[in-house]
Short mmCIF file of C-alpha atoms in Angstrom, two decimals:
data_model
loop_
_atom_site.label_atom_id
_atom_site.label_comp_id
_atom_site.label_asym_id
_atom_site.label_seq_id
_atom_site.Cartn_x
_atom_site.Cartn_y
_atom_site.Cartn_z
CA MET L 8 -15.87 11.05 11.29
CA GLY L 9 -18.73 10.38 13.70
CA TYR L 10 -19.62 6.79 12.91
CA GLN L 11 -23.42 6.23 12.82
CA ASN L 12 -24.05 2.58 12.03
CA GLU L 13 -27.83 2.93 12.13
CA GLN L 14 -27.88 5.40 9.25
CA THR L 15 -28.35 4.26 5.66
CA ILE L 16 -25.61 5.51 3.35
CA PHE L 17 -25.08 5.65 -0.40
CA ALA L 18 -22.31 6.52 -2.83
CA LEU L 19 -21.37 6.21 -6.47
CA SER L 20 -18.86 3.35 -6.64
CA THR L 21 -17.81 4.02 -10.21
CA GLY L 22 -15.97 7.10 -11.42
CA LEU L 23 -17.59 10.20 -12.80
CA GLY L 24 -17.34 10.95 -16.50
CA ARG L 25 -18.50 9.36 -19.73
CA ALA L 26 -19.30 5.65 -19.26
CA ALA L 27 -22.01 3.13 -20.02
CA ILE L 28 -22.83 2.11 -16.45
CA ALA L 29 -22.75 3.82 -13.06
CA VAL L 30 -22.98 1.70 -9.90
CA MET L 31 -24.77 3.26 -6.93
CA ARG L 32 -24.08 1.46 -3.66
CA VAL L 33 -26.36 1.58 -0.61
CA SER L 34 -25.95 0.07 2.88
CA GLY L 35 -27.71 0.34 6.21
CA ALA L 36 -30.71 -0.69 8.24
CA GLY L 37 -33.12 1.17 5.97
CA SER L 38 -31.93 -0.45 2.74
CA GLN L 39 -34.83 -2.86 2.28
CA ALA L 40 -37.49 -0.17 2.67
CA LEU L 41 -35.51 2.21 0.48
CA LEU L 42 -35.13 -0.33 -2.32
CA ALA L 43 -38.84 -1.09 -2.16
CA ARG L 44 -39.53 2.64 -2.42
CA LEU L 45 -37.41 2.88 -5.57
CA CYS L 46 -38.46 -0.22 -7.48
CA GLY L 47 -41.34 -1.87 -5.66
CA ARG L 48 -40.82 -5.65 -5.69
CA LEU L 49 -37.40 -6.71 -4.39
CA PRO L 50 -35.33 -9.13 -6.47
CA ALA L 51 -34.10 -12.46 -5.08
CA PRO L 52 -31.02 -12.01 -2.87
CA ARG L 53 -27.73 -11.74 -4.76
CA ARG L 54 -29.37 -12.14 -8.17
CA ALA L 55 -29.41 -9.33 -10.73
CA ALA L 56 -32.86 -8.24 -11.88
CA LEU L 57 -33.98 -5.56 -14.31
CA ARG L 58 -36.22 -3.01 -12.61
CA ARG L 59 -37.68 0.41 -13.28
CA ILE L 60 -36.33 2.95 -10.81
CA TRP L 61 -38.86 5.50 -9.57
CA ALA L 62 -38.66 8.45 -7.23
CA ASN L 63 -41.58 6.67 -5.51
CA ALA L 64 -42.59 3.27 -6.88
CA ALA L 65 -45.80 3.17 -4.84
CA THR L 66 -47.26 6.04 -6.84
CA GLN L 67 -45.04 5.43 -9.89
CA ASP L 68 -44.09 9.07 -9.62
CA ASN L 69 -41.19 10.25 -11.81
CA LEU L 70 -39.49 7.38 -13.63
CA LEU L 71 -35.72 7.85 -13.18
CA ASP L 72 -34.15 4.95 -15.08
CA GLU L 73 -34.35 1.26 -15.93
CA ALA L 74 -31.47 -0.54 -14.25
CA LEU L 75 -30.07 -3.80 -12.94
CA VAL L 76 -30.72 -4.16 -9.22
CA LEU L 77 -28.90 -6.43 -6.75
CA TRP L 78 -30.23 -6.98 -3.23
CA PHE L 79 -27.78 -8.08 -0.48
CA PRO L 80 -29.52 -8.85 2.82
CA GLY L 81 -27.21 -8.84 5.83
CA PRO L 82 -25.17 -10.30 7.32
CA ASN L 83 -24.08 -11.89 4.01
CA SER L 84 -23.06 -8.63 2.39
CA TYR L 85 -19.88 -6.59 2.04
CA THR L 86 -20.67 -4.43 5.07
CA GLY L 87 -22.54 -7.09 7.04
CA GLU L 88 -25.67 -4.91 6.81
CA ASP L 89 -28.61 -4.92 4.42
CA GLY L 90 -27.55 -3.29 1.19
CA PHE L 91 -28.17 -3.04 -2.53
CA GLU L 92 -26.63 -1.84 -5.77
CA LEU L 93 -28.20 0.00 -8.68
CA HIS L 94 -26.43 -0.46 -12.03
CA LEU L 95 -27.67 2.69 -13.72
CA HIS L 96 -27.11 4.28 -17.09
CA ALA L 97 -24.22 6.64 -16.41
CA GLY L 98 -25.75 9.94 -17.50
CA PRO L 99 -25.04 12.71 -14.97
CA ALA L 100 -28.72 13.66 -14.84
CA ILE L 101 -29.69 10.07 -13.96
CA ILE L 102 -27.06 9.84 -11.23
CA LYS L 103 -28.18 13.16 -9.75
CA ALA L 104 -31.86 12.21 -9.83
CA VAL L 105 -31.28 8.83 -8.17
CA ALA L 106 -29.09 10.43 -5.49
CA GLU L 107 -31.88 12.90 -4.74
CA ALA L 108 -34.38 10.03 -4.51
CA LEU L 109 -32.12 8.20 -2.05
CA VAL L 110 -31.85 11.30 0.13
CA ALA L 111 -35.62 11.72 -0.01
CA GLY L 112 -35.93 8.12 1.18
CA GLY L 113 -33.79 8.78 4.26
CA ALA L 114 -30.26 7.90 3.14
CA ARG L 115 -27.25 10.18 3.31
CA PRO L 116 -24.07 10.37 1.20
CA ALA L 117 -21.30 8.11 2.51
CA GLU L 118 -17.99 9.45 3.72
CA PRO L 119 -14.65 8.14 2.37
CA GLY L 120 -14.14 4.49 3.31
CA GLU L 121 -17.40 4.27 5.22
CA PHE L 122 -18.58 1.05 3.56
CA THR L 123 -15.34 -0.72 4.44
CA ARG L 124 -15.36 0.81 7.92
CA ARG L 125 -18.78 -0.72 8.51
CA ALA L 126 -17.47 -4.06 7.22
CA PHE L 127 -14.64 -3.83 9.76
CA THR L 128 -16.96 -2.83 12.61
CA ASN L 129 -19.33 -5.69 11.79
CA GLY L 130 -16.52 -8.24 11.78
CA ARG L 131 -16.49 -8.89 8.04
CA MET L 132 -12.75 -8.16 7.92
CA ASP L 133 -9.96 -6.99 10.17
CA LEU L 134 -7.99 -3.77 9.81
CA VAL L 135 -5.13 -5.36 7.87
CA GLU L 136 -7.56 -6.80 5.31
CA ALA L 137 -9.32 -3.43 5.04
CA GLU L 138 -6.00 -1.73 4.28
CA GLY L 139 -5.36 -4.40 1.66
CA ILE L 140 -8.58 -3.40 -0.08
CA ALA L 141 -7.46 0.23 -0.10
CA ASP L 142 -4.15 -0.81 -1.65
CA LEU L 143 -5.95 -2.99 -4.21
CA VAL L 144 -8.03 -0.03 -5.37
CA GLU L 145 -4.86 2.05 -5.74
CA ALA L 146 -2.73 -0.69 -7.35
CA GLU L 147 -0.94 0.54 -10.48
CA THR L 148 1.35 -2.41 -11.22
CA GLU L 149 1.13 -6.20 -11.28
CA SER L 150 3.26 -6.58 -8.16
CA GLN L 151 1.10 -4.09 -6.26
CA ARG L 152 -2.02 -5.95 -7.36
CA LYS L 153 -0.67 -9.29 -6.17
CA ILE L 154 0.50 -8.11 -2.77
CA ALA L 155 -2.69 -6.11 -2.13
CA LEU L 156 -4.91 -9.01 -3.20
CA ALA L 157 -3.07 -11.39 -0.86
CA GLN L 158 -3.45 -8.91 2.01
CA SER L 159 -7.14 -8.25 1.37
CA ASP L 160 -7.68 -12.02 1.14
CA GLY L 161 -6.31 -12.48 4.66
CA ALA L 162 -2.77 -13.81 4.09
CA LEU L 163 -1.14 -11.23 6.37
CA SER L 164 -3.94 -11.43 8.93
CA THR L 165 -3.54 -15.22 9.08
CA LEU L 166 0.16 -14.77 9.87
CA TYR L 167 -0.54 -12.28 12.68
CA GLN L 168 -3.39 -14.37 14.09
CA GLY L 169 -1.10 -17.41 14.12
CA TRP L 170 1.42 -15.47 16.16
CA ALA L 171 -1.34 -14.35 18.52
CA GLU L 172 -2.39 -17.97 19.05
CA GLN L 173 1.20 -18.93 19.86
CA LEU L 174 1.34 -16.07 22.35
CA LYS L 175 -1.88 -17.29 23.98
CA ARG L 176 -0.39 -20.75 24.44
CA ALA L 177 2.84 -19.28 25.79
CA LEU L 178 0.85 -17.16 28.24
CA ALA L 179 -1.14 -20.23 29.35
CA HIS L 180 2.10 -22.09 30.06
CA GLN L 181 3.47 -19.08 31.93
CA GLU L 182 0.33 -18.82 34.07
CA ALA L 183 0.57 -22.53 34.84
CA LEU L 184 4.06 -21.92 36.20
CA ILE L 185 2.68 -19.06 38.30
CA ASP L 186 -0.45 -20.84 39.56
CA PHE L 187 1.24 -24.09 40.48
CA PRO L 188 4.61 -23.09 41.93
CA ASP L 189 4.59 -25.95 44.42
CA GLU L 190 3.93 -28.57 41.76
CA ASP L 191 7.03 -30.41 40.73
CA LEU L 192 6.85 -29.31 37.09
CA PRO L 193 9.76 -30.54 35.00
CA PRO L 194 12.27 -27.85 33.96
CA GLU L 195 11.52 -28.69 30.35
CA VAL L 196 8.22 -26.78 30.69
CA GLU L 197 9.92 -23.43 31.30
CA GLN L 198 12.68 -24.21 28.81
CA GLY L 199 10.10 -24.97 26.14
CA LEU L 200 8.30 -21.71 26.94
CA LEU L 201 11.48 -19.67 26.51
CA GLN L 202 12.30 -21.48 23.26
CA ASN L 203 8.83 -20.72 21.89
CA ILE L 204 9.23 -17.04 22.76
CA GLN L 205 12.61 -16.95 21.02
CA SER L 206 11.13 -18.65 17.94
CA LEU L 207 8.44 -15.97 17.77
CA ILE L 208 11.06 -13.23 18.05
CA THR L 209 13.04 -14.78 15.20
CA ALA L 210 9.98 -15.06 12.97
CA MET L 211 8.86 -11.49 13.67
CA GLN L 212 12.32 -10.05 13.08
CA ALA L 213 12.53 -11.85 9.73
CA HIS L 214 9.12 -10.39 8.84
CA ILE L 215 10.32 -6.89 9.72
CA GLN L 216 13.45 -7.31 7.59
CA GLU L 217 11.30 -8.37 4.64
CA GLY L 218 9.18 -5.26 5.20
CA ALA L 219 11.54 -3.05 3.20
CA ARG L 220 10.73 -5.14 0.13
CA GLY L 221 7.01 -4.93 0.76
CA GLU L 222 7.15 -1.16 1.19
CA ARG L 223 9.09 -0.84 -2.08
CA ILE L 224 6.41 -2.83 -3.91
CA ARG L 225 3.60 -0.75 -2.40
CA GLN L 226 5.24 2.68 -2.72
CA GLY L 227 7.60 2.02 -5.62
CA VAL L 228 11.35 1.65 -6.08
CA VAL L 229 13.07 5.05 -6.21
CA PHE L 230 16.04 5.67 -8.52
CA ALA L 231 18.00 8.90 -8.14
CA ILE L 232 19.81 10.04 -11.29
CA ALA L 233 23.00 11.78 -10.16
CA GLY L 234 26.22 13.07 -11.64
CA PRO L 235 27.96 16.22 -12.86
CA PRO L 236 26.33 18.79 -15.16
CA ASN L 237 25.91 17.84 -18.82
CA ALA L 238 26.38 14.11 -18.18
CA GLY L 239 23.00 13.41 -19.79
CA LYS L 240 20.87 12.99 -16.67
CA SER L 241 17.84 14.85 -18.06
CA SER L 242 18.14 13.00 -21.37
CA LEU L 243 18.11 9.72 -19.45
CA LEU L 244 15.01 10.81 -17.53
CA ASN L 245 13.24 11.69 -20.78
CA TRP L 246 14.15 8.30 -22.26
CA LEU L 247 12.90 6.48 -19.17
CA ALA L 248 9.69 8.55 -19.14
CA ASP L 249 9.25 8.22 -22.93
CA ARG L 250 8.46 11.95 -23.04
CA ASP L 251 10.11 15.33 -22.57
CA ALA L 252 9.82 15.52 -18.79
CA ALA L 253 12.99 17.59 -18.28
CA ILE L 254 14.65 20.41 -20.20
CA VAL L 255 17.77 19.27 -22.06
CA SER L 256 20.36 22.00 -22.66
CA PRO L 257 24.12 22.20 -23.27
CA ILE L 258 24.20 24.98 -20.67
CA ALA L 259 25.49 23.55 -17.37
CA GLY L 260 23.24 23.90 -14.35
CA THR L 261 19.92 23.88 -16.25
CA THR L 262 18.33 21.46 -13.75
CA ARG L 263 18.05 23.31 -10.45
CA ASP L 264 15.41 21.23 -8.64
CA ALA L 265 14.52 17.55 -8.69
CA ILE L 266 12.12 16.30 -11.36
CA GLU L 267 10.24 13.05 -10.73
CA VAL L 268 8.53 10.69 -13.16
CA SER L 269 6.86 7.38 -12.36
CA GLY L 270 6.54 4.24 -14.40
CA SER L 271 6.81 0.47 -14.18
CA LEU L 272 9.72 -1.95 -14.52
CA ALA L 273 9.47 -5.73 -14.11
CA GLY L 274 5.87 -5.26 -12.97
CA VAL L 275 6.93 -2.94 -10.12
CA LYS L 276 6.17 0.75 -9.71
CA VAL L 277 9.31 2.87 -10.06
CA THR L 278 10.08 6.56 -9.63
CA PHE L 279 13.04 8.22 -11.33
CA VAL L 280 14.34 11.45 -9.81
CA ASP L 281 16.46 13.72 -12.03
CA THR L 282 18.70 15.81 -9.78
CA ALA L 283 20.81 18.92 -10.24
CA GLY L 284 24.32 18.49 -11.60
CA MET L 285 26.80 18.02 -8.77
CA ARG L 286 29.70 20.46 -8.78
CA GLU L 287 31.25 23.21 -6.72
CA THR L 288 29.39 26.46 -7.36
CA GLU L 289 29.04 29.94 -5.91
CA ASP L 290 25.53 30.33 -7.32
CA GLU L 291 23.21 30.11 -4.28
CA ILE L 292 20.29 28.63 -6.21
CA GLU L 293 22.44 26.02 -7.93
CA ALA L 294 24.14 25.20 -4.61
CA GLU L 295 20.73 24.54 -3.09
CA GLY L 296 19.98 22.25 -6.03
CA VAL L 297 23.18 20.29 -5.34
CA LYS L 298 22.22 20.02 -1.67
CA ARG L 299 18.81 18.63 -2.62
CA ALA L 300 20.44 16.24 -5.09
CA LEU L 301 22.51 14.74 -2.28
CA PHE L 302 19.34 14.39 -0.19
CA HIS L 303 17.61 12.43 -2.96
CA VAL L 304 20.68 10.23 -3.39
CA LYS L 305 20.54 9.30 0.31
CA GLN L 306 16.79 8.59 0.17
CA ALA L 307 16.84 6.54 -3.03
CA ASP L 308 16.74 2.76 -3.22
CA CYS L 309 19.33 2.90 -6.00
CA VAL L 310 21.49 5.61 -7.61
CA LEU L 311 22.02 5.87 -11.36
CA GLN L 312 25.41 7.61 -11.38
CA MET L 313 26.08 9.16 -14.77
CA PHE L 314 29.18 10.60 -16.35
CA ALA L 315 30.28 11.61 -19.82
CA ALA L 316 32.67 9.34 -21.71
CA ASP L 317 35.78 11.40 -20.99
CA HIS L 318 34.95 12.42 -17.41
CA ALA L 319 34.99 9.33 -15.15
CA PRO L 320 33.99 10.06 -11.52
CA GLU L 321 36.56 10.07 -8.74
CA SER L 322 34.16 8.37 -6.33
CA VAL L 323 31.16 6.05 -6.60
CA PHE L 324 27.96 6.08 -4.54
CA ALA L 325 27.35 2.84 -2.63
CA GLY L 326 25.38 0.34 -4.68
CA ALA L 327 25.14 2.70 -7.66
CA ILE L 328 24.66 1.63 -11.25
CA LEU L 329 27.40 3.45 -13.18
CA ILE L 330 26.33 4.77 -16.59
CA GLY L 331 28.93 6.11 -19.00
CA ASN L 332 27.10 8.29 -21.53
CA LYS L 333 28.16 9.71 -24.91
CA THR L 334 29.84 6.64 -26.36
CA ASP L 335 29.32 8.39 -29.69
CA LEU L 336 31.94 10.96 -28.63
CA GLY L 337 34.54 8.82 -26.92
CA GLN L 338 35.56 5.59 -25.23
CA VAL L 339 33.78 4.71 -21.97
CA PRO L 340 35.89 2.77 -19.44
CA ALA L 341 34.74 -0.76 -18.64
CA THR L 342 35.12 -0.12 -14.92
CA VAL L 343 35.53 2.81 -12.54
CA LEU L 344 37.10 2.09 -9.15
CA ASN L 345 36.54 -1.62 -9.85
CA GLU L 346 32.82 -1.08 -10.45
CA PRO L 347 31.32 -2.09 -13.84
CA VAL L 348 30.11 0.65 -16.17
CA MET L 349 27.10 0.53 -18.51
CA PRO L 350 28.20 2.27 -21.76
CA VAL L 351 25.35 4.11 -23.51
CA SER L 352 24.66 6.87 -25.96
CA LEU L 353 21.41 8.70 -25.34
CA LYS L 354 21.94 10.36 -28.71
CA THR L 355 22.22 7.18 -30.83
CA GLY L 356 20.43 4.74 -28.51
CA GLU L 357 23.46 2.48 -28.14
CA GLY L 358 23.35 0.37 -24.96
CA LEU L 359 19.90 1.50 -23.84
CA ASP L 360 18.24 -1.91 -24.17
CA ALA L 361 21.01 -3.43 -22.06
CA LEU L 362 20.59 -0.64 -19.51
CA ARG L 363 16.85 -1.31 -19.24
CA ALA L 364 17.59 -4.99 -18.58
CA VAL L 365 20.02 -4.03 -15.81
CA LEU L 366 17.42 -1.74 -14.23
CA GLU L 367 14.80 -4.50 -14.34
CA ARG L 368 17.17 -6.93 -12.64
CA ARG L 369 17.92 -4.36 -9.93
CA VAL L 370 14.19 -3.83 -9.33
CA GLU L 371 13.66 -7.58 -9.07
CA ALA L 372 16.53 -7.86 -6.58
CA LEU L 373 15.14 -5.02 -4.45
CA THR L 374 11.64 -6.50 -4.30
CA ALA L 375 12.26 -10.27 -4.34
CA GLN L 376 11.05 -12.27 -1.34
CA SER L 377 13.59 -14.39 0.50
CA SER L 378 10.84 -16.57 2.01
CA PHE L 379 8.79 -18.09 -0.78
CA GLY L 380 5.09 -17.40 -0.34
CA ALA L 381 5.42 -15.55 2.97
CA PRO L 382 3.13 -12.48 3.11
CA LEU L 383 5.02 -9.21 3.01
CA LEU L 384 4.75 -6.37 5.49
CA THR L 385 3.80 -3.25 3.51
CA ARG L 386 2.84 -0.48 5.95
CA ALA L 387 4.73 1.48 8.57
CA ARG L 388 1.81 0.95 10.99
CA HIS L 389 2.18 -2.83 10.77
CA LYS L 390 5.95 -2.59 11.14
CA ALA L 391 5.65 -0.47 14.29
CA GLY L 392 3.20 -2.94 15.83
CA VAL L 393 5.37 -5.97 15.13
CA GLN L 394 8.46 -4.13 16.41
CA GLU L 395 6.59 -3.35 19.63
CA ALA L 396 5.65 -7.03 19.99
CA VAL L 397 9.30 -8.04 19.49
CA ALA L 398 10.43 -5.57 22.16
CA CYS L 399 7.89 -7.01 24.62
CA LEU L 400 8.98 -10.59 23.89
CA GLN L 401 12.64 -9.69 24.33
CA ALA L 402 11.74 -8.09 27.65
CA ALA L 403 9.86 -11.27 28.60
CA LEU L 404 13.00 -13.36 28.06
CA GLU L 405 14.95 -11.05 30.35
CA GLN L 406 12.40 -11.14 33.18
CA GLU L 407 13.26 -13.20 36.25
CA TRP L 408 9.83 -12.78 37.83
CA PRO L 409 7.18 -15.04 36.24
CA GLU L 410 4.43 -12.46 36.78
CA MET L 411 6.37 -9.80 34.88
CA ARG L 412 7.10 -12.23 32.06
CA GLY L 413 3.39 -12.91 31.77
CA GLU L 414 2.67 -9.18 31.60
CA GLU L 415 5.17 -8.74 28.76
CA LEU L 416 3.46 -11.56 26.85
CA ARG L 417 0.12 -9.77 27.30
CA LEU L 418 1.63 -6.53 25.99
CA ALA L 419 2.99 -8.38 22.95
CA MET L 420 -0.50 -9.78 22.25
CA ARG L 421 -1.94 -6.29 22.58
CA ALA L 422 0.60 -4.90 20.10
CA LEU L 423 -0.44 -7.50 17.51
CA GLY L 424 -4.10 -6.84 18.31
CA ARG L 425 -3.64 -3.18 17.45
CA VAL L 426 -2.23 -4.16 14.06
CA THR L 427 -5.27 -6.27 13.17
CA GLY L 428 -7.69 -3.86 14.83
CA GLN L 429 -8.84 -6.21 17.57
CA VAL L 430 -7.90 -3.89 20.43
CA GLY L 431 -7.44 -0.17 21.02
CA VAL L 432 -7.65 1.27 17.51
CA GLU L 433 -10.45 3.82 17.75
CA ASP L 434 -7.90 6.62 17.43
CA LEU L 435 -6.64 5.08 14.17
CA LEU L 436 -9.88 4.43 12.33
CA ASP L 437 -10.48 7.93 10.97
CA ALA L 438 -6.93 8.05 9.60
CA VAL L 439 -7.10 4.55 8.07
CA PHE L 440 -10.51 4.81 6.42
CA GLY L 441 -10.15 8.47 5.50
CA GLN L 442 -7.62 7.35 2.86
CA PHE L 443 -10.28 5.35 1.01
CA CYS L 444 -12.24 6.66 -1.93
CA ILE L 445 -15.93 7.49 -1.51
CA GLY L 446 -17.97 4.44 -2.47
CA LYS L 447 -15.51 2.01 -0.89
#
């Protein structure tokens, strides 16, 4: 996207379809003149006012709607520019007519994420906070809402900025050692510097380790349902989905490809993947299904390993929750290979409430924070930047030459700066803001 800050942009911030209100958002240098063109007298800043909306208020030509108007003069606005909102009646004809009037007044339709991109460019937020807003808009569960809100509110940025400040102080100490080599500086100065670098490494590594939990909250915990044919895997998926998502048949090998359904457990997004029955087969299509099933098992955060009451497995996937189905037909063992078994009957419903409780506890364990209140890393981009900073700091500790140690500290600062968008991110901006919806 060719970013043109001087242009005035507009977009519908609310969804299309039947609704009472539609919010049209406008931002750019021409906003004040454009608002005056539409409604004449401007309202007081940041106060809602009822106005008639015209194609041209000066001539009172073509009344379009009567709407609430909010005027946001920059820099105290979302984008940092002059802007306004029109809270219109949501009829498609009204929206179309107002959009045409905005174009006639010199504005153009916004591209995805352009409002937030302008806010970033104008210093209203950094890149991490902007990504938090994107996640907040997409949040489906309570845990996603909380983590996105904390990120958009600056919790993660504050952590990274704190590390950057510590790096600045470390670099200042390092440069003092370089600039005053003949001064009789006590050895504690260099020892303290090295200790501070090691403390930063420890903190960053802990943050990276917690990142797996943050990514699970943002993207969802994945459960793979695995086991032999006719163990009840598709029936379990249908129960978890509360609908007929998969075909249930007594014929072995009915499920050939993975079927995914998403939902929520313990306030966390979850995805359940029903896989093909695992067995030796000469059928090429079924064999491919088994191969894909093993792939999903390896990729999953947790495996739900199913078996029928009278067919206990000979091996258990690491960390799997063992589910013995068909208790209505036979006795399910309490353990298999010293691992506990959840006895259920998908036909009668026996044990299903207990199974749901076990799944919720597993989700909580996979997403719980070990450091109370510490902001979680949620994106691969952030993880890569922090990992790069750690590598630079580790290299700094290994350097014998003070000048080279100082250079590694600068590279670590640059890596963190790329995460927050303070340095060298022009190549990233289209990718980051292109994921936003239009109107945000």
